[in-house]
Amino acid sequence: MTAATFADRLLRWQRQHGRHDLPWQNTRDAYRIWLAEIMLQQTQVASVIPYYQRFLAHFPELARLAAAPLEEVMPLWSGLGYYARVRNLHRCAQEIMSRHGGEFPRDPEAIARLPGIGRSTANAIAVFAFGIRAPILDGNVKRVLCRSHGVDGFPGTAAVEQRLWQLAEELLPARAADCSRYIQAQMDLGATLCTRGKPACADCPLNDICIARRDGRVNELPQPRPRKALPQRSLRVLLLHDGERWLFERRPPHGIWGGLLSLPEVAADEDVQQKLDALACAAAELQALAPLRHSFTHFHLTLQPLLAAVKPLPQLAESGRYRWLTPMELADAALPTPIRKIVQEALATAATVTQGCD
DNA sequence: AAGCCGGGGTG
DNA sequence: CACCCAGGCTT
């Protein structure tokens, strides 16, 4: 009788304590698994579930997604973040239709060549949809492996990451049929027991072989990212309404909030009147609303909203770039979260002002 | 190797 | 506030 392997322990644990009720778990439909995996990139399960359900209700199959214009897809991602994912998702769907005959490729290397899909996501799709034997390396797996095998160094560096991929390969169960449950077990363990904050080592199936636990280093591994001070930026945004509709501006396809609708911005070195002129709007009075602070991965942003009732001049034709939206239409518009918050605030303020005038 | 790309949860 | 999450792409 040989000792239980790493994979054995996880597989045994998964049967009793793993998750079994996630919406994308009870399917082998590559389209659904792919959609879930893209949404789950750098995004927690609880945040994804409602977006996943809503997306699938709008686009139940890949062909429908590929045929839809991007503007119809973006709103379904509004609020989820990392909007390059939805642009890549859409491109990906079109590539699968045009270059793969509408069938999702089965080879992990072919999957990884699709836009927005790297090695880990490609392997996850291949494992869950096609039962292929391959490792993944997401945040959960990295944390579990760093602790169980005592891997030092920040996992973002190439050397550490290479070591982790090597470990992930070596520890894979021998049978391809066990792989999907094994991968699921790794992620479940990382999400529920081997968490960043207070890991529940007492309940962990690996606690008697865990190097970090043996050495009293559970709280030191994995080693955190070397931190640096984030720059501080500020931005004025215009809340312009004509009494019924509000003015929005489409952001360029790349960069922050790429492709989403946002509010017209007044650059730091720009005059508000100058911007109003550019927008062909005449405003009687500007009202500063409460500033909103928002943090990104790489900088902090303070948004200063400026509210004004305007008379739109005919020069500003509604186009792909500028759109006037009613409060009703806002619900289905592709807005980033901080902008949505500001607009909600403004709607409340404008309603109050209007009532006060009556 | 480092920067860019969101929003939310956690301690 | 720091840190991280079912990462990948660009420079």
mmCIF file of N, CA, C and O in Angstrom, chain A residues 21 26 42 47 50 58 65 68 76 97 107 129 141 186 196 210 214 218 222 224 241 278 288 295 300 307 326 343 355:
data_model
loop_
_atom_site.group_PDB
_atom_site.id
_atom_site.type_symbol
_atom_site.label_atom_id
_atom_site.label_comp_id
_atom_site.label_asym_id
_atom_site.label_seq_id
_atom_site.Cartn_x
_atom_site.Cartn_y
_atom_site.Cartn_z
ATOM 1 N N ASP A 21 -22.075 22.935 -7.391
ATOM 2 C CA ASP A 21 -23.310 23.587 -7.817
ATOM 3 C C ASP A 21 -23.085 24.846 -8.646
ATOM 4 O O ASP A 21 -23.981 25.658 -8.773
ATOM 5 N N ASN A 26 -22.114 21.806 -14.676
ATOM 6 C CA ASN A 26 -22.899 20.655 -15.118
ATOM 7 C C ASN A 26 -23.068 20.631 -16.620
ATOM 8 O O ASN A 26 -24.105 20.250 -17.125
ATOM 9 N N GLN A 42 -9.327 36.681 -13.189
ATOM 10 C CA GLN A 42 -9.114 37.747 -12.205
ATOM 11 C C GLN A 42 -10.423 38.228 -11.581
ATOM 12 O O GLN A 42 -10.525 39.376 -11.167
ATOM 13 N N SER A 47 -18.907 37.110 -8.091
ATOM 14 C CA SER A 47 -19.155 38.256 -8.970
ATOM 15 C C SER A 47 -19.600 37.796 -10.344
ATOM 16 O O SER A 47 -20.376 38.481 -11.023
ATOM 17 N N PRO A 50 -24.015 36.099 -11.666
ATOM 18 C CA PRO A 50 -25.134 36.795 -12.322
ATOM 19 C C PRO A 50 -24.815 37.258 -13.745
ATOM 20 O O PRO A 50 -25.698 37.247 -14.616
ATOM 21 N N HIS A 58 -28.906 35.966 -23.126
ATOM 22 C CA HIS A 58 -28.910 36.780 -24.349
ATOM 23 C C HIS A 58 -28.290 36.043 -25.522
ATOM 24 O O HIS A 58 -28.735 36.176 -26.656
ATOM 25 N N LEU A 65 -23.676 34.782 -30.761
ATOM 26 C CA LEU A 65 -22.725 35.783 -30.269
ATOM 27 C C LEU A 65 -21.881 36.327 -31.408
ATOM 28 O O LEU A 65 -21.672 37.533 -31.529
ATOM 29 N N ALA A 68 -23.731 38.857 -33.613
ATOM 30 C CA ALA A 68 -24.206 40.112 -33.027
ATOM 31 C C ALA A 68 -23.143 41.204 -33.156
ATOM 32 O O ALA A 68 -21.946 40.915 -33.127
ATOM 33 N N LEU A 76 -23.592 43.716 -21.685
ATOM 34 C CA LEU A 76 -23.668 42.523 -20.829
ATOM 35 C C LEU A 76 -22.429 42.382 -19.961
ATOM 36 O O LEU A 76 -22.407 41.562 -19.048
ATOM 37 N N MET A 97 -16.104 30.785 -35.780
ATOM 38 C CA MET A 97 -17.045 30.579 -36.887
ATOM 39 C C MET A 97 -16.309 30.547 -38.223
ATOM 40 O O MET A 97 -16.575 29.688 -39.057
ATOM 41 N N ASP A 107 -7.699 21.094 -29.339
ATOM 42 C CA ASP A 107 -6.280 21.072 -28.985
ATOM 43 C C ASP A 107 -5.932 22.284 -28.118
ATOM 44 O O ASP A 107 -6.148 23.423 -28.529
ATOM 45 N N ALA A 129 -14.096 20.736 -20.919
ATOM 46 C CA ALA A 129 -14.987 20.487 -22.055
ATOM 47 C C ALA A 129 -14.649 19.186 -22.780
ATOM 48 O O ALA A 129 -15.544 18.518 -23.286
ATOM 49 N N VAL A 141 -4.333 27.910 -7.640
ATOM 50 C CA VAL A 141 -3.334 26.846 -7.773
ATOM 51 C C VAL A 141 -1.955 27.357 -7.363
ATOM 52 O O VAL A 141 -1.201 26.658 -6.679
ATOM 53 N N GLN A 186 -8.332 21.618 -6.829
ATOM 54 C CA GLN A 186 -7.290 22.611 -6.550
ATOM 55 C C GLN A 186 -7.898 23.995 -6.346
ATOM 56 O O GLN A 186 -7.559 24.722 -5.420
ATOM 57 N N ARG A 196 -6.054 33.366 1.079
ATOM 58 C CA ARG A 196 -4.962 34.291 1.333
ATOM 59 C C ARG A 196 -4.912 34.689 2.799
ATOM 60 O O ARG A 196 -3.870 34.667 3.426
ATOM 61 N N CYS A 210 2.257 19.592 4.008
ATOM 62 C CA CYS A 210 2.436 20.982 3.566
ATOM 63 C C CYS A 210 3.746 21.556 4.114
ATOM 64 O O CYS A 210 3.949 21.621 5.334
ATOM 65 N N ARG A 214 4.661 23.059 7.823
ATOM 66 C CA ARG A 214 5.737 22.438 8.592
ATOM 67 C C ARG A 214 6.707 23.504 9.095
ATOM 68 O O ARG A 214 7.179 23.464 10.230
ATOM 69 N N VAL A 218 3.039 29.629 6.575
ATOM 70 C CA VAL A 218 1.793 29.709 5.808
ATOM 71 C C VAL A 218 1.433 31.154 5.488
ATOM 72 O O VAL A 218 0.932 31.467 4.410
ATOM 73 N N PRO A 222 2.046 32.507 -0.622
ATOM 74 C CA PRO A 222 3.064 32.973 -1.559
ATOM 75 C C PRO A 222 3.535 34.387 -1.232
ATOM 76 O O PRO A 222 2.804 35.158 -0.631
ATOM 77 N N PRO A 224 4.160 38.153 -1.512
ATOM 78 C CA PRO A 224 3.347 39.173 -2.198
ATOM 79 C C PRO A 224 4.135 39.945 -3.258
ATOM 80 O O PRO A 224 5.364 39.956 -3.259
ATOM 81 N N HIS A 241 -27.560 67.501 -19.292
ATOM 82 C CA HIS A 241 -28.878 66.982 -19.660
ATOM 83 C C HIS A 241 -29.720 68.098 -20.245
ATOM 84 O O HIS A 241 -29.545 69.280 -19.913
ATOM 85 N N ALA A 278 -17.003 72.813 -27.486
ATOM 86 C CA ALA A 278 -16.682 71.691 -28.355
ATOM 87 C C ALA A 278 -17.865 70.733 -28.473
ATOM 88 O O ALA A 278 -18.047 70.079 -29.493
ATOM 89 N N ALA A 288 -21.261 71.618 -9.003
ATOM 90 C CA ALA A 288 -20.312 70.558 -8.647
ATOM 91 C C ALA A 288 -20.986 69.574 -7.699
ATOM 92 O O ALA A 288 -21.496 69.964 -6.651
ATOM 93 N N SER A 295 -10.249 53.419 -7.266
ATOM 94 C CA SER A 295 -8.896 52.896 -7.408
ATOM 95 C C SER A 295 -8.820 51.856 -8.513
ATOM 96 O O SER A 295 -9.670 50.981 -8.608
ATOM 97 N N HIS A 300 -4.836 55.762 -8.653
ATOM 98 C CA HIS A 300 -6.049 56.218 -7.974
ATOM 99 C C HIS A 300 -6.650 57.361 -8.775
ATOM 100 O O HIS A 300 -5.925 58.195 -9.316
ATOM 101 N N LEU A 307 -22.504 69.163 -12.965
ATOM 102 C CA LEU A 307 -23.869 68.986 -13.481
ATOM 103 C C LEU A 307 -24.365 70.275 -14.110
ATOM 104 O O LEU A 307 -24.165 71.361 -13.561
ATOM 105 N N THR A 326 -31.858 58.499 -22.330
ATOM 106 C CA THR A 326 -32.832 58.724 -21.266
ATOM 107 C C THR A 326 -32.458 57.850 -20.066
ATOM 108 O O THR A 326 -31.749 56.863 -20.212
ATOM 109 N N VAL A 343 -23.807 58.937 -12.340
ATOM 110 C CA VAL A 343 -25.033 59.265 -13.070
ATOM 111 C C VAL A 343 -26.249 59.044 -12.180
ATOM 112 O O VAL A 343 -27.195 59.850 -12.182
ATOM 113 N N GLN A 355 -38.098 69.228 -8.836
ATOM 114 C CA GLN A 355 -39.239 69.313 -7.933
ATOM 115 C C GLN A 355 -39.252 70.657 -7.209
ATOM 116 O O GLN A 355 -40.300 71.259 -7.028
#
